[in-house]
Coordinates of C-alpha atoms and ligand atoms in Angstrom, one line a residue:
X1 CA 147.5 142.4 113.3
X2 CA 146.0 139.6 111.2
X3 CA 146.7 139.3 107.5
X4 CA 144.4 138.2 104.6
X5 CA 146.5 136.5 102.0
X6 CA 143.8 135.5 99.4
X7 CA 142.1 138.3 97.6
X8 CA 140.8 138.9 94.1
X9 CA 140.4 142.3 92.4
X10 CA 138.7 143.4 89.2
X11 CA 141.8 142.4 87.3
X12 CA 140.4 138.9 87.5
X13 CA 137.0 137.9 88.8
X14 CA 136.7 140.2 91.8
X15 CA 134.6 143.3 91.8
X16 CA 136.7 145.9 93.6
X17 CA 139.7 147.8 92.3
X18 CA 143.1 147.4 94.0
X19 CA 142.6 150.8 95.7
X20 CA 139.2 149.8 97.0
X21 CA 140.6 146.5 98.3
X22 CA 143.3 148.4 100.3
X23 CA 140.5 150.7 101.7
X24 CA 138.5 147.7 102.8
X25 CA 141.6 146.1 104.3
X26 CA 142.3 149.3 106.3
X27 CA 138.6 149.3 107.5
X28 CA 138.9 145.6 108.5
X29 CA 142.0 146.4 110.6
X30 CA 144.5 144.5 108.6
X31 CA 148.0 145.6 107.9
X32 CA 149.1 142.9 105.5
X33 CA 147.2 141.6 102.5
X34 CA 148.2 139.6 99.4
X35 CA 146.6 140.2 96.0
X36 CA 146.1 136.8 94.4
X37 CA 144.2 137.3 91.2
X38 CA 143.6 134.3 89.0
X39 CA 146.3 134.1 86.3
X40 CA 147.0 137.8 86.3
X41 CA 149.4 140.2 88.2
X42 CA 148.4 143.5 86.7
X43 CA 146.7 144.9 89.9
X44 CA 149.7 144.4 92.2
X45 CA 151.5 147.6 91.5
X46 CA 148.4 149.7 92.1
X47 CA 147.5 147.9 95.3
X48 CA 151.1 148.4 96.6
X49 CA 151.0 152.1 95.8
X50 CA 147.6 152.4 97.5
X51 CA 149.0 150.5 100.5
X52 CA 151.9 152.9 100.7
X53 CA 149.6 155.9 100.5
X54 CA 147.3 154.4 103.2
X55 CA 150.5 154.1 105.2
X56 CA 149.9 150.9 107.0
X57 CA 149.0 148.3 104.4
X58 CA 151.7 146.0 103.1
X59 CA 150.7 144.3 99.9
X60 CA 152.5 141.0 99.2
X61 CA 152.7 140.4 95.5
X62 CA 150.8 137.2 94.7
X63 CA 149.0 135.1 92.2
X64 CA 146.6 132.1 92.1
X65 CA 147.2 129.7 89.2
X66 CA 144.3 127.6 88.0
X67 CA 146.1 124.3 87.3
X68 CA 145.4 121.3 85.0
X69 CA 144.7 117.9 86.6
X70 CA 142.7 115.1 85.1
X71 CA 140.4 114.6 88.1
X72 CA 140.7 117.7 90.3
X73 CA 140.8 121.4 90.1
X74 CA 144.0 122.4 91.8
X75 CA 144.8 126.1 92.6
X76 CA 148.4 127.0 93.4
X77 CA 149.1 130.3 95.1
X78 CA 152.4 132.1 94.7
X79 CA 153.6 134.7 97.3
X80 CA 156.5 137.2 97.0
X81 CA 156.7 136.6 93.3
X82 CA 158.7 138.9 90.9
X83 CA 155.6 139.9 89.1
X84 CA 157.5 141.8 86.5
X85 CA 159.4 138.7 85.4
X86 CA 159.3 138.4 81.6
X87 CA 158.9 134.6 81.5
X88 CA 155.9 135.0 83.8
X89 CA 154.4 137.6 81.6
X90 CA 154.7 135.4 78.5
X91 CA 153.1 132.4 80.3
X92 CA 150.3 134.6 81.6
X93 CA 149.6 136.1 78.2
X94 CA 149.1 132.6 76.7
X95 CA 146.6 131.8 79.5
X96 CA 144.8 135.1 79.3
X97 CA 144.4 134.9 75.6
X98 CA 142.9 131.5 75.9
X99 CA 140.6 132.7 78.7
X100 CA 139.2 135.3 76.3
X101 CA 138.7 132.7 73.5
X102 CA 137.1 130.4 76.0
X103 CA 134.3 132.9 76.7
X104 CA 133.3 132.4 73.0
X105 CA 133.4 128.6 73.5
X106 CA 131.2 128.9 76.6
X107 CA 128.7 131.1 74.8
X108 CA 128.6 128.6 71.9
X109 CA 127.6 125.9 74.4
X110 CA 125.0 128.1 76.0
X111 CA 123.6 129.0 72.6
X112 CA 123.4 125.2 71.9
X113 CA 121.3 125.0 75.0
X114 CA 118.9 127.6 73.7
X115 CA 120.4 130.5 75.7
X116 CA 121.2 133.7 73.9
X117 CA 124.4 135.1 75.2
X118 CA 127.1 136.8 73.2
X119 CA 130.8 136.9 74.2
X120 CA 130.7 140.7 74.0
X121 CA 128.1 140.8 76.7
X122 CA 130.4 138.8 79.0
X123 CA 133.5 140.8 78.0
X124 CA 131.7 144.1 78.7
X125 CA 131.4 142.8 82.3
X126 CA 135.0 141.7 82.7
X127 CA 136.1 145.0 81.2
X128 CA 139.9 145.2 81.2
X129 CA 140.2 142.3 83.6
X130 CA 140.9 138.7 82.7
X131 CA 137.5 137.0 82.0
X132 CA 136.3 133.9 83.8
X133 CA 133.2 131.9 84.6
X134 CA 132.1 134.4 87.3
X135 CA 131.7 137.0 84.5
X136 CA 129.6 134.6 82.5
X137 CA 127.5 134.0 85.7
X138 CA 127.0 137.8 86.1
X139 CA 126.0 138.1 82.5
X140 CA 123.4 135.4 82.9
X141 CA 122.0 137.1 86.1
X142 CA 121.9 140.4 84.3
X143 CA 119.8 138.9 81.5
X144 CA 117.4 137.2 83.9
X145 CA 118.4 133.7 82.8
X146 CA 119.4 132.7 86.3
X147 CA 118.5 134.4 89.6
X148 CA 121.9 134.0 91.3
X149 CA 125.5 133.0 91.1
X150 CA 124.9 129.5 92.6
X151 CA 122.2 128.7 90.0
X152 CA 124.5 129.8 87.2
X153 CA 127.2 127.4 88.3
X154 CA 124.9 124.5 89.1
X155 CA 122.9 124.7 85.8
X156 CA 125.6 125.7 83.4
X157 CA 129.2 126.5 84.6
X158 CA 130.4 123.9 87.1
X159 CA 133.0 121.5 86.0
X160 CA 130.4 118.8 85.2
X161 CA 127.7 121.2 84.0
X162 CA 126.7 121.4 80.3
X163 CA 128.4 124.7 79.4
X164 CA 131.7 124.0 81.1
X165 CA 134.8 124.7 79.0
X166 CA 138.4 124.6 80.3
X167 CA 141.2 126.9 79.3
X168 CA 144.9 126.6 78.7
X169 CA 146.5 126.1 82.1
X170 CA 149.8 125.0 83.7
X171 CA 150.0 121.7 85.6
X172 CA 150.6 122.0 89.3
X173 CA 154.3 121.1 88.8
X174 CA 154.8 123.8 86.2
X175 CA 153.1 126.4 88.3
X176 CA 155.2 125.5 91.4
X177 CA 158.4 125.5 89.4
X178 CA 157.6 128.8 87.8
X179 CA 156.7 130.4 91.1
X180 CA 160.1 129.3 92.5
X181 CA 161.9 130.5 89.4
X182 CA 160.5 134.0 89.9
X183 CA 161.5 134.1 93.6
X184 CA 158.1 133.1 95.1
X185 CA 156.8 130.7 97.6
X186 CA 154.3 128.1 96.3
X187 CA 151.3 127.3 98.4
X188 CA 148.4 124.8 97.8
X189 CA 145.2 126.8 97.9
X190 CA 142.0 125.6 99.7
X191 CA 143.0 122.0 99.7
X192 CA 139.6 120.7 100.8
X193 CA 138.0 122.3 97.7
X194 CA 140.4 120.4 95.5
X195 CA 140.0 117.2 97.5
X196 CA 143.2 115.4 96.3
X197 CA 145.3 115.1 99.5
X198 CA 147.1 112.1 98.1
X199 CA 148.9 114.4 95.6
X200 CA 150.4 116.6 98.3
X201 CA 153.6 114.6 98.8
X202 CA 154.2 114.9 95.1
X203 CA 153.6 118.6 95.1
X204 CA 156.1 118.9 98.0
X205 CA 158.7 117.0 96.0
X206 CA 158.2 119.5 93.2
X207 CA 158.8 122.4 95.6
X208 CA 155.5 123.2 97.3
X209 CA 156.3 125.1 100.5
X210 CA 152.9 125.9 102.1
X211 CA 149.3 125.0 102.5
X212 CA 146.2 127.2 102.9
X213 CA 145.0 125.8 106.2
X214 CA 142.7 128.8 107.1
X215 CA 140.1 129.2 104.4
X216 CA 136.4 130.2 104.6
X217 CA 135.3 127.1 102.8
X218 CA 137.1 124.8 105.3
X219 CA 135.1 123.5 108.2
X220 CA 136.6 123.0 111.7
X221 CA 137.7 119.4 111.0
X222 CA 139.2 120.2 107.7
X223 CA 141.2 123.1 109.2
X224 CA 142.4 120.8 112.0
X225 CA 143.4 118.1 109.4
X226 CA 145.4 120.5 107.2
X227 CA 147.1 122.1 110.2
X228 CA 148.2 118.6 111.2
X229 CA 149.3 117.9 107.7
X230 CA 151.3 121.1 107.6
X231 CA 153.1 120.1 110.8
X232 CA 153.7 116.6 109.4
X233 CA 155.4 117.8 106.2
X234 CA 157.0 121.0 107.6
X235 CA 154.8 123.2 105.4
X236 CA 154.2 126.9 106.0
X237 CA 150.6 127.7 107.1
X238 CA 148.7 130.4 105.2
X239 CA 145.2 131.7 105.1
X240 CA 142.8 134.1 103.6
X241 CA 139.2 135.0 102.8
X242 CA 139.2 134.4 99.0
X243 CA 137.4 137.8 98.8
X244 CA 135.9 138.5 95.4
X245 CA 134.2 141.8 96.2
X246 CA 131.2 143.2 97.9
X247 CA 128.1 142.1 96.0
X248 CA 130.1 139.5 94.1
X249 CA 127.5 136.9 94.7
X250 CA 129.4 135.4 97.6
X251 CA 129.0 136.4 101.2
X252 CA 132.6 136.5 102.2
X253 CA 134.0 139.7 103.5
X254 CA 137.6 140.8 103.3
X255 CA 139.4 139.7 106.4
X256 CA 136.7 137.1 107.3
X257 CA 139.4 134.4 107.3
X258 CA 142.8 135.6 108.2
X259 CA 146.3 134.5 109.2
X260 CA 147.8 134.9 112.6
X261 CA 151.0 136.9 113.0
X262 CA 153.1 133.9 113.9
X263 CA 152.3 132.2 110.6
X264 CA 152.8 135.4 108.6
X265 CA 156.2 135.8 110.2
X266 CA 157.2 132.3 109.2
X267 CA 156.2 133.0 105.6
X268 CA 158.1 136.3 105.6
X269 CA 161.1 134.7 107.2
X270 CA 161.2 132.0 104.5
X271 CA 161.1 134.8 101.9
X272 CA 163.9 136.7 103.6
X273 CA 166.0 133.5 103.9
X274 CA 165.7 132.8 100.2
X275 CA 166.6 136.4 99.3
X276 CA 169.8 136.1 101.3
X277 CA 171.0 132.8 99.8
Ligands
LIG301 P1 137.5 130.2 86.1 O1 138.8 130.5 86.7 O2 137.1 131.1 85.0 O3 137.4 128.7 85.7 O4 136.4 130.4 87.2 C1 136.7 129.9 88.5 C2 136.2 130.8 89.5 O5 134.7 130.7 89.5 C3 136.6 130.4 90.9 O6 137.8 131.0 91.2 C4 135.5 131.0 91.7 O7 135.7 132.4 91.8 C5 134.3 130.8 90.9 N1 133.5 129.5 91.1 C6 133.9 128.3 90.8 N2 132.9 127.4 91.1 C7 131.9 128.1 91.7 C8 130.7 127.8 92.3 N3 130.2 126.5 92.4 N4 130.0 128.8 92.8 C9 130.4 130.1 92.8 N5 131.6 130.4 92.2 C10 132.3 129.5 91.7
LIG302 FE1 137.7 133.4 91.6
LIG303 FE1 140.9 129.3 94.2
LIG304 ZN1 140.8 132.5 94.9

C-alpha cells in the first residue's frame, strides 16, 4: 500500500491533530505515514500511539527543518530520527523560541503598514503548536484583512513581501549532520520549490541520502528530472503530499501524492542497515 511521507499536524502549521491525521490516513488506504512537522517533533508519539490503536498505520518519526541559505529556502526532511534525543531537543527549543519572538516582529512590520494585528491574536491560533507564517495568514483572514491564504502570502508574508521576517534556523549542512547524528536519514524536500539544484552535490557530500521526487507541487517534467537525478547520484526516492489539514487554505488531501512500495522499502532497508552497523 502506498505511503505518504510528508505531513504536518497542529504541532506546527497543520490543522489536524496527530490522531486525526492517522484517521485520515486510514480512510485514504495508507498503511505508512511520516509526521514531518516544521522544526518540532512533539506530535510523533501521539501519532504512533494512534497508529498502533488503528492497528495498521506505521508512523515513521520525521521532521522538516527550515534551513538558512542566502538565496534559497531549503527544507530538509529527516526520517527515522531519534526524536527524544537531547541535543535535538535543545536545538529545537532555540528555533521554537525564536519562532515565537518572530511573530512579534512580523506584527510590528504589519503595524507599520497600517494593519492592526497583535501577536496574541496569532498565538491564539497556533495554540500549543509552534507558530509560523500560516498562523499569521489565518489571523489576517479572520480579521477580514485578506480574503485567502494566497493573498496573505503575496501581499505580506512571502520571502520578498513587506512583512517577511526570518527566524533562527540551521544551515542545510547543520540540519543534515544533526539528522545523521540522531540516527535519521536526511532528504531534500520539494527540490523544485527551492530551485537550487546546483547545491545538491554539496548536500550529498554533507550526508544527504534522499530526494523528495514525488511532491504535489512538482509537475511531470520536474518529477522526471528529480527521478533521473536520484538515479544519477544514487539517492533514495521519497514522496508525500505536504498535507497541512482539511480547510488549511490549500487543496491538498492526505495521500494525494504518495510513495510506491518499492521506494519505501529502499528507505526502510537503509534505516535497517544503519541500525545494524
Ligand atoms: P514559516 O515556516 O513560518 O516560515 O512558514 C512557512 C510555511 O508557510 C510553509 O511551510 C508553508 O506551509 C507556508 N507557505 C509558504 N509560502 C507559502 C505560499 N506562498 N502560499 C501558501 N503557503 C505558503
Ligand atoms: Fe508548512
Ligand atoms: Fe516544506
Ligand atoms: Zn512541509
